[in-house]
CSV table of C-alpha atoms in Angstrom, one decimal:
chain,number,residue,atom,x,y,z
A,1,LEU,CA,143.1,236.3,33.9
A,2,THR,CA,146.4,235.9,32.0
A,3,GLY,CA,148.2,232.8,31.0
A,4,THR,CA,149.5,230.6,28.2
A,5,HIS,CA,146.7,228.1,28.4
A,6,GLU,CA,143.3,228.4,26.8
A,7,ILE,CA,140.2,229.2,28.8
A,8,VAL,CA,137.6,226.7,27.7
A,9,TYR,CA,133.8,227.2,27.9
A,10,ARG,CA,132.0,223.9,27.3
A,11,ALA,CA,128.7,223.5,25.4
A,12,GLY,CA,125.9,225.1,27.2
A,13,SER,CA,128.1,227.3,29.4
A,14,GLU,CA,127.7,231.1,29.5
A,15,ASN,CA,129.8,234.2,30.1
A,16,ARG,CA,127.8,236.5,32.3
A,17,PHE,CA,130.6,238.9,33.5
A,18,GLY,CA,133.3,241.0,32.0
A,19,SER,CA,134.8,244.4,32.7
A,20,ALA,CA,138.1,246.3,32.7
A,21,ASP,CA,138.8,244.5,36.0
A,22,SER,CA,137.7,241.1,34.8
A,23,TYR,CA,138.7,239.7,31.4
A,24,VAL,CA,140.9,237.0,29.8
A,25,ASP,CA,144.2,238.2,28.4
A,26,GLY,CA,144.8,235.2,26.1
A,27,VAL,CA,142.8,232.7,24.1
A,28,VAL,CA,139.2,231.8,24.9
A,29,ARG,CA,137.6,228.7,23.4
A,30,LYS,CA,133.9,228.0,23.1
A,31,HIS,CA,132.3,224.6,22.3
A,32,GLY,CA,128.8,224.1,21.1
A,33,SER,CA,126.0,225.8,19.3
A,34,ASP,CA,125.2,228.7,21.6
A,35,ALA,CA,125.7,232.4,20.8
A,36,PHE,CA,128.6,233.5,23.0
A,37,THR,CA,130.5,236.6,24.1
A,38,PHE,CA,134.2,236.0,24.5
A,39,PRO,CA,135.5,238.0,27.6
A,40,THR,CA,138.7,239.1,25.9
A,41,GLY,CA,140.9,242.0,26.8
A,42,ARG,CA,144.4,243.2,27.5
A,43,ASN,CA,146.3,245.9,29.6
A,44,GLY,CA,143.2,247.1,31.4
A,45,VAL,CA,141.0,247.1,28.3
A,46,TYR,CA,137.9,244.9,28.2
A,47,ALA,CA,137.2,244.2,24.5
A,48,PRO,CA,134.7,241.4,24.1
A,49,VAL,CA,133.7,239.8,20.8
A,50,THR,CA,130.4,238.0,20.3
A,51,ILE,CA,129.4,235.3,17.8
A,52,SER,CA,125.9,234.3,16.9
A,53,ALA,CA,124.7,230.7,17.5
A,54,PRO,CA,126.5,228.2,15.2
A,55,ALA,CA,124.2,225.7,13.5
A,56,ASP,CA,126.7,222.9,14.1
A,57,PRO,CA,126.7,221.6,17.7
A,58,ALA,CA,130.2,220.3,17.1
A,59,SER,CA,131.5,223.9,16.5
A,60,GLN,CA,134.5,225.3,18.3
A,61,PHE,CA,135.6,228.9,18.1
A,62,THR,CA,138.5,230.7,19.7
A,63,ALA,CA,139.1,234.4,20.2
A,64,GLU,CA,141.9,236.6,21.5
A,65,TYR,CA,142.3,240.4,21.7
A,66,PHE,CA,145.4,242.4,20.8
A,67,ASP,CA,145.8,246.1,21.8
A,68,SER,CA,148.3,246.9,19.1
A,69,ASP,CA,148.5,248.1,15.5
A,70,PRO,CA,147.6,245.2,13.2
A,71,ALA,CA,150.3,246.4,10.8
A,72,GLU,CA,152.9,245.3,13.3
A,73,ALA,CA,151.6,241.7,12.8
A,74,GLY,CA,151.7,242.0,9.0
A,75,TYR,CA,148.0,243.0,8.5
A,76,ASP,CA,148.6,246.2,6.6
A,77,PRO,CA,145.7,248.7,7.1
A,78,GLU,CA,146.5,250.4,3.8
A,79,LEU,CA,145.4,247.2,2.0
A,80,ARG,CA,141.7,247.4,2.2
A,81,ALA,CA,138.4,247.2,0.2
A,82,GLU,CA,137.4,250.3,-1.6
A,83,THR,CA,134.3,250.6,0.7
A,84,LEU,CA,136.5,250.9,3.8
A,85,ASN,CA,137.8,254.4,4.3
A,86,THR,CA,140.0,253.5,7.3
A,87,ILE,CA,141.1,250.5,9.3
A,88,GLY,CA,141.6,250.8,13.1
A,89,ARG,CA,145.3,250.7,14.0
A,90,CYS,CA,145.1,250.3,17.7
A,91,GLU,CA,143.5,246.9,18.1
A,92,TYR,CA,142.4,243.7,16.5
A,93,TRP,CA,141.0,240.3,17.4
A,94,MET,CA,142.1,236.9,16.2
A,95,ILE,CA,139.0,234.8,15.7
A,96,ASN,CA,139.2,231.2,14.4
A,97,ARG,CA,136.8,228.4,13.8
A,98,GLU,CA,138.6,225.4,15.2
A,99,ALA,CA,135.9,222.7,14.6
A,100,GLY,CA,132.6,222.5,12.6
A,101,THR,CA,131.5,224.3,9.5
A,102,SER,CA,129.1,226.9,10.8
A,103,ALA,CA,129.1,230.5,9.6
A,104,VAL,CA,128.4,233.1,12.3
A,105,SER,CA,127.9,236.8,12.6
A,106,VAL,CA,130.6,238.7,14.5
A,107,THR,CA,130.0,241.6,16.9
A,108,LEU,CA,133.0,243.7,18.0
A,109,ALA,CA,133.1,246.0,21.0
A,110,TYR,CA,134.7,249.5,20.5
A,111,GLY,CA,135.7,252.3,22.8
A,112,ASN,CA,136.6,255.8,21.7
A,113,GLU,CA,140.0,255.7,23.3
A,114,GLN,CA,140.9,252.0,22.8
A,115,SER,CA,139.8,252.2,19.1
A,116,CYS,CA,141.7,255.3,18.2
A,117,GLY,CA,138.8,257.7,17.9
A,118,VAL,CA,135.2,257.3,17.0
A,119,GLU,CA,133.0,260.3,16.1
A,120,ASP,CA,130.3,258.6,14.0
A,121,PRO,CA,129.5,255.1,15.2
A,122,THR,CA,126.9,254.6,12.4
A,123,ALA,CA,129.8,254.6,9.9
A,124,LEU,CA,131.7,251.7,11.7
A,125,LYS,CA,132.0,248.3,10.0
A,126,VAL,CA,133.4,244.9,10.8
A,127,ALA,CA,136.6,244.3,8.8
A,128,ARG,CA,138.4,241.0,8.3
A,129,TRP,CA,141.9,240.3,7.0
A,130,ASN,CA,141.6,237.7,4.2
A,131,GLY,CA,145.3,237.0,3.8
A,132,SER,CA,146.1,239.9,1.5
A,133,ALA,CA,143.7,242.8,2.4
A,134,TRP,CA,141.0,243.9,4.8
A,135,GLN,CA,137.5,242.9,3.6
A,136,ASP,CA,134.4,244.8,4.4
A,137,HIS,CA,131.8,242.8,6.3
A,138,GLY,CA,129.6,245.8,6.8
A,139,TYR,CA,127.2,246.3,9.7
A,140,LEU,CA,123.8,245.0,10.6
A,141,THR,CA,123.4,246.9,13.8
A,142,HIS,CA,125.2,249.5,16.0
A,143,GLU,CA,124.7,249.7,19.7
A,144,GLY,CA,126.0,252.6,21.8
A,145,ASP,CA,127.5,256.0,21.0
A,146,ALA,CA,130.8,257.6,20.1
A,147,GLU,CA,132.3,256.7,23.5
A,148,SER,CA,131.6,253.0,23.4
A,149,GLY,CA,129.4,250.4,21.8
A,150,THR,CA,129.3,247.4,19.5
A,151,VAL,CA,129.1,246.9,15.7
A,152,THR,CA,127.7,243.6,14.2
A,153,SER,CA,128.6,242.3,10.8
A,154,ALA,CA,126.0,242.6,8.1
A,155,ALA,CA,125.7,238.9,7.6
A,156,GLU,CA,127.1,235.6,8.8
A,157,ILE,CA,130.8,235.1,8.0
A,158,GLN,CA,132.2,231.8,6.7
A,159,GLU,CA,136.0,232.5,6.9
A,160,PHE,CA,137.9,233.5,10.0
A,161,SER,CA,141.2,235.3,10.7
A,162,PRO,CA,142.1,238.7,12.2
A,163,PHE,CA,139.2,241.1,12.7
A,164,THR,CA,139.1,244.8,13.6
A,165,ILE,CA,136.8,247.8,13.3
A,166,GLY,CA,136.8,249.8,10.0
A,167,SER,CA,135.0,252.9,8.9
A,168,GLY,CA,133.1,253.6,5.8
A,169,SER,CA,133.6,257.4,6.3
A,170,GLY,CA,136.5,259.7,6.9
A,171,ILE,CA,134.6,261.2,9.8
A,172,ASN,CA,135.9,258.5,12.1
A,173,PRO,CA,139.7,259.0,12.6
A,174,LEU,CA,140.3,255.5,14.0
A,175,PRO,CA,144.0,255.5,13.3
A,176,ILE,CA,144.6,259.0,14.9
A,177,GLN,CA,146.2,257.7,18.0
A,178,LEU,CA,149.6,257.4,19.6
A,179,ILE,CA,150.5,253.7,19.1
A,180,SER,CA,153.7,253.7,21.2
A,181,PHE,CA,155.6,255.8,23.7
A,182,ASP,CA,158.7,254.5,25.3
A,183,ALA,CA,161.6,255.7,27.5
A,184,ARG,CA,164.8,253.7,27.7
A,185,ALA,CA,167.9,254.5,29.8
A,186,ALA,CA,171.2,254.3,27.8
A,187,SER,CA,174.7,255.4,28.9
A,188,GLY,CA,173.5,258.0,31.3
A,189,ALA,CA,170.9,259.4,29.0
A,190,VAL,CA,167.3,258.5,28.2
A,191,GLU,CA,166.1,257.7,24.7
A,192,LEU,CA,162.5,258.6,24.1
A,193,THR,CA,160.6,257.2,21.1
A,194,TRP,CA,157.0,257.5,20.1
A,195,SER,CA,154.9,256.6,17.0
A,196,THR,CA,151.7,257.7,15.5
A,197,ALA,CA,149.6,255.6,13.1
A,198,SER,CA,148.3,258.8,11.4
A,199,GLU,CA,147.8,262.4,12.4
A,200,VAL,CA,145.0,265.0,11.9
A,201,ASN,CA,145.5,268.7,12.7
A,202,ASN,CA,148.7,267.9,14.7
A,203,ASN,CA,150.8,271.0,15.4
A,204,TYR,CA,153.4,269.7,17.8
A,205,PHE,CA,154.4,267.5,20.7
A,206,THR,CA,155.6,268.6,24.0
A,207,LEU,CA,157.9,266.4,26.0
A,208,GLU,CA,158.2,267.0,29.8
A,209,ARG,CA,160.3,265.5,32.5
A,210,SER,CA,159.5,265.1,36.3
A,211,ARG,CA,161.3,263.8,39.3
A,212,ASP,CA,158.1,262.9,41.1
A,213,GLY,CA,155.5,262.4,38.4
A,214,ILE,CA,153.6,265.4,39.6
A,215,HIS,CA,155.7,268.6,38.8
A,216,PHE,CA,156.9,268.7,35.2
A,217,GLN,CA,159.3,270.9,33.3
A,218,THR,CA,159.5,271.1,29.5
A,219,VAL,CA,162.4,269.2,27.9
A,220,THR,CA,161.6,270.0,24.2
A,221,THR,CA,158.9,270.5,21.6
A,222,VAL,CA,158.8,268.5,18.4
A,223,SER,CA,156.8,269.5,15.3
A,224,GLY,CA,154.0,267.3,14.3
A,225,ALA,CA,153.2,266.2,10.7
A,226,GLY,CA,149.9,268.2,10.5
A,227,ASN,CA,148.0,265.5,8.5
A,228,SER,CA,149.3,262.1,7.7
A,229,ASN,CA,147.9,258.7,6.8
A,230,THR,CA,151.0,256.7,7.5
A,231,ARG,CA,153.0,255.7,10.5
A,232,ILE,CA,155.5,258.2,11.7
A,233,ASN,CA,158.3,257.5,14.2
A,234,TYR,CA,159.7,260.2,16.5
A,235,SER,CA,162.7,260.2,18.8
A,236,TYR,CA,164.5,262.5,21.2
A,237,THR,CA,167.5,261.8,23.6
A,238,ASP,CA,167.4,263.5,27.0
A,239,PHE,CA,171.0,264.0,28.0
A,240,SER,CA,170.1,265.5,31.4
A,241,PRO,CA,167.8,263.1,33.1
A,242,HIS,CA,167.4,263.1,36.9
A,243,VAL,CA,169.6,260.7,38.8
A,244,GLY,CA,167.2,257.9,39.9
A,245,THR,CA,163.8,257.8,38.2
A,246,SER,CA,162.7,260.4,35.7
A,247,TYR,CA,159.1,260.5,34.6
A,248,TYR,CA,158.2,261.7,31.1
A,249,ARG,CA,154.9,263.1,29.8
A,250,LEU,CA,154.0,263.5,26.2
A,251,THR,CA,151.4,266.0,25.1
A,252,GLN,CA,150.0,266.5,21.5
A,253,THR,CA,148.7,269.9,20.6
A,254,ASP,CA,146.4,270.7,17.6
A,255,PHE,CA,146.6,273.8,15.5
A,256,ASP,CA,143.5,275.1,17.2
A,257,GLY,CA,145.1,274.7,20.7
A,258,ALA,CA,143.2,271.5,21.7
A,259,PHE,CA,145.6,269.0,23.3
A,260,GLU,CA,145.8,265.4,24.5
A,261,ARG,CA,148.2,264.0,27.1
A,262,PHE,CA,149.4,260.4,27.0
A,263,PRO,CA,150.2,258.0,29.9
A,264,LEU,CA,153.5,258.6,31.7
A,265,ARG,CA,156.7,256.6,31.0
A,266,SER,CA,159.7,256.4,33.2
A,267,ALA,CA,163.4,255.5,33.1
A,268,HIS,CA,165.9,254.9,35.9
A,269,ILE,CA,169.5,256.3,35.8
A,270,ASP,CA,172.0,255.2,38.4
A,271,ASP,CA,174.4,258.0,39.3
A,272,VAL,CA,177.7,257.5,37.4
A,273,VAL,CA,179.9,259.5,39.7
A,274,THR,CA,183.4,258.0,39.6
A,275,ASP,CA,185.2,260.3,42.0
A,276,PHE,CA,185.2,263.9,43.3
A,277,ASP,CA,187.6,266.9,43.2
A,278,LEU,CA,188.3,268.8,46.4
A,279,TYR,CA,189.9,272.3,46.0
A,280,PRO,CA,191.6,274.4,47.1
A,281,ASN,CA,193.4,271.9,49.4
A,282,PRO,CA,195.0,273.1,51.6
A,283,SER,CA,192.2,275.6,52.2
A,284,GLN,CA,191.7,278.6,54.4
A,285,GLY,CA,188.1,277.4,55.1
A,286,HIS,CA,186.2,277.6,51.9
A,287,ILE,CA,186.2,274.5,49.7
A,288,ASN,CA,184.7,273.4,46.4
A,289,ILE,CA,183.5,269.8,45.7
A,290,ARG,CA,183.0,268.8,42.1
A,291,LEU,CA,181.7,265.3,41.2
A,292,ASN,CA,183.3,263.5,38.3
A,293,GLY,CA,181.4,261.4,35.8
A,294,GLY,CA,177.9,262.8,36.1
A,295,GLU,CA,175.4,264.6,38.4
A,296,ALA,CA,174.0,263.0,41.5
A,297,GLU,CA,172.2,263.7,44.7
A,298,GLY,CA,173.9,263.0,48.0
A,299,THR,CA,175.5,264.2,51.2
A,300,VAL,CA,178.8,265.8,52.1
A,301,ARG,CA,180.2,265.2,55.6
A,302,VAL,CA,183.3,266.7,57.1
A,303,LEU,CA,184.7,264.6,59.8
A,304,SER,CA,187.6,265.0,62.3
A,305,THR,CA,190.3,262.4,62.2
A,306,ASP,CA,188.7,260.5,65.0
A,307,GLY,CA,185.4,260.2,63.1
A,308,LYS,CA,183.3,262.9,64.6
A,309,VAL,CA,180.9,264.6,62.1
A,310,LEU,CA,181.6,268.3,62.2
A,311,HIS,CA,179.7,269.5,59.2
A,312,THR,CA,176.9,268.1,56.9
A,313,ALA,CA,175.6,269.5,53.6
A,314,ALA,CA,173.5,268.2,50.7
A,315,ILE,CA,174.9,268.0,47.2
A,316,LYS,CA,172.7,268.0,44.1
A,317,GLY,CA,174.0,268.1,40.6
A,318,THR,CA,177.8,268.2,40.1
A,319,HIS,CA,179.1,271.0,42.3
A,320,ARG,CA,179.0,272.2,45.9
A,321,ASN,CA,180.5,275.2,47.6
A,322,THR,CA,181.0,274.8,51.3
A,323,ASP,CA,182.2,277.3,53.9
A,324,LEU,CA,184.2,275.6,56.7
A,325,GLY,CA,185.5,278.9,58.2
A,326,HIS,CA,184.1,277.8,61.6
A,327,LEU,CA,186.6,274.9,61.8
A,328,PRO,CA,190.1,275.4,63.3
A,329,THR,CA,193.2,274.6,61.4
A,330,GLY,CA,194.0,271.0,61.1
A,331,ILE,CA,193.4,267.8,59.1
A,332,TYR,CA,189.9,266.6,58.3
A,333,ILE,CA,188.2,264.0,56.2
A,334,VAL,CA,185.7,265.0,53.5
A,335,HIS,CA,183.2,262.2,52.8
A,336,VAL,CA,180.9,262.3,49.8
A,337,GLU,CA,178.1,259.8,49.6
A,338,THR,CA,175.6,259.4,46.7
A,339,GLU,CA,172.8,257.0,46.1
A,340,THR,CA,175.1,254.2,45.1
A,341,ARG,CA,178.7,255.3,45.9
A,342,ALA,CA,180.8,256.8,48.6
A,343,PHE,CA,184.2,258.5,48.5
A,344,SER,CA,186.5,260.2,51.0
A,345,LYS,CA,189.5,262.5,50.8
A,346,LYS,CA,191.8,264.3,53.3
A,347,LEU,CA,191.4,268.0,53.7
A,348,VAL,CA,194.0,270.4,55.2
A,349,ILE,CA,192.7,273.7,56.7
A,350,SER,CA,195.5,276.2,57.3
A,351,ARG,CA,195.5,280.0,57.8
């Protein structure tokens, strides 16, 4: 469920369901003194947060999930308590107490992929931004394993603001994750950008392009940073995208050969053909067609002056050689049609 309005659970109500197919992408509000699991999530990720039962029956709490680097919202992961080795840079929750005075414990759900890498769940902690740094609220219990689970704060919390998962150990990478990958069409080319929050054992990236999203060819490789604890931005401009939609795949490879592929991105390029050259003209039967302005996919048709189609051929790229030796001398029309444009020119065949 997505929207700009809050989803409100009244006192005594329960949330019994939640999954990657059923969550609230937005603010959830809970009234009353019951323990409650907020069914929050975003972009196919179900990331609930649970609070213990407030003592004050007039309590109201709200929660919302964000699947992005908290640094982008001004909550710098580098500013943290000494007992926190790392702060997750792929997600955070905004939890607020809107009414009442009750303190509650907070339980955050994690997932190995959504949370940027978990290897030792016993080192995970609940972290809260206090306005100037991330505070360590420790852990009381852990449930689950390295793939998914929950971590509960060591004690009830009195102040509320952004929350995320931290680690008391360097074993949990947490920020080792691609935090963005984008493809944008611009002036007949495609600008590709990606960012990492930090890197461990990263040898290089491979960028591939595909016409159908299935069969890929390598466009370039870009060296990684090896090991880094800060955000790094990468970019590459593809000056030879496919006309129409190009799909791009980014793969990260470690020094030991292990690799990870990230979700596809796509960009659409309209053909930018402005005209075509036809030569030699007059011709003895063999002609060349060269598209001006860019490459394209389309069709070449040779017609008689009364409109009959005498020859058809495909054109792909910027150039086509065509043998019309089977046509008698005379005047013909050469018609070139691409995805978005069509052009015609007169051809004279003489021998």
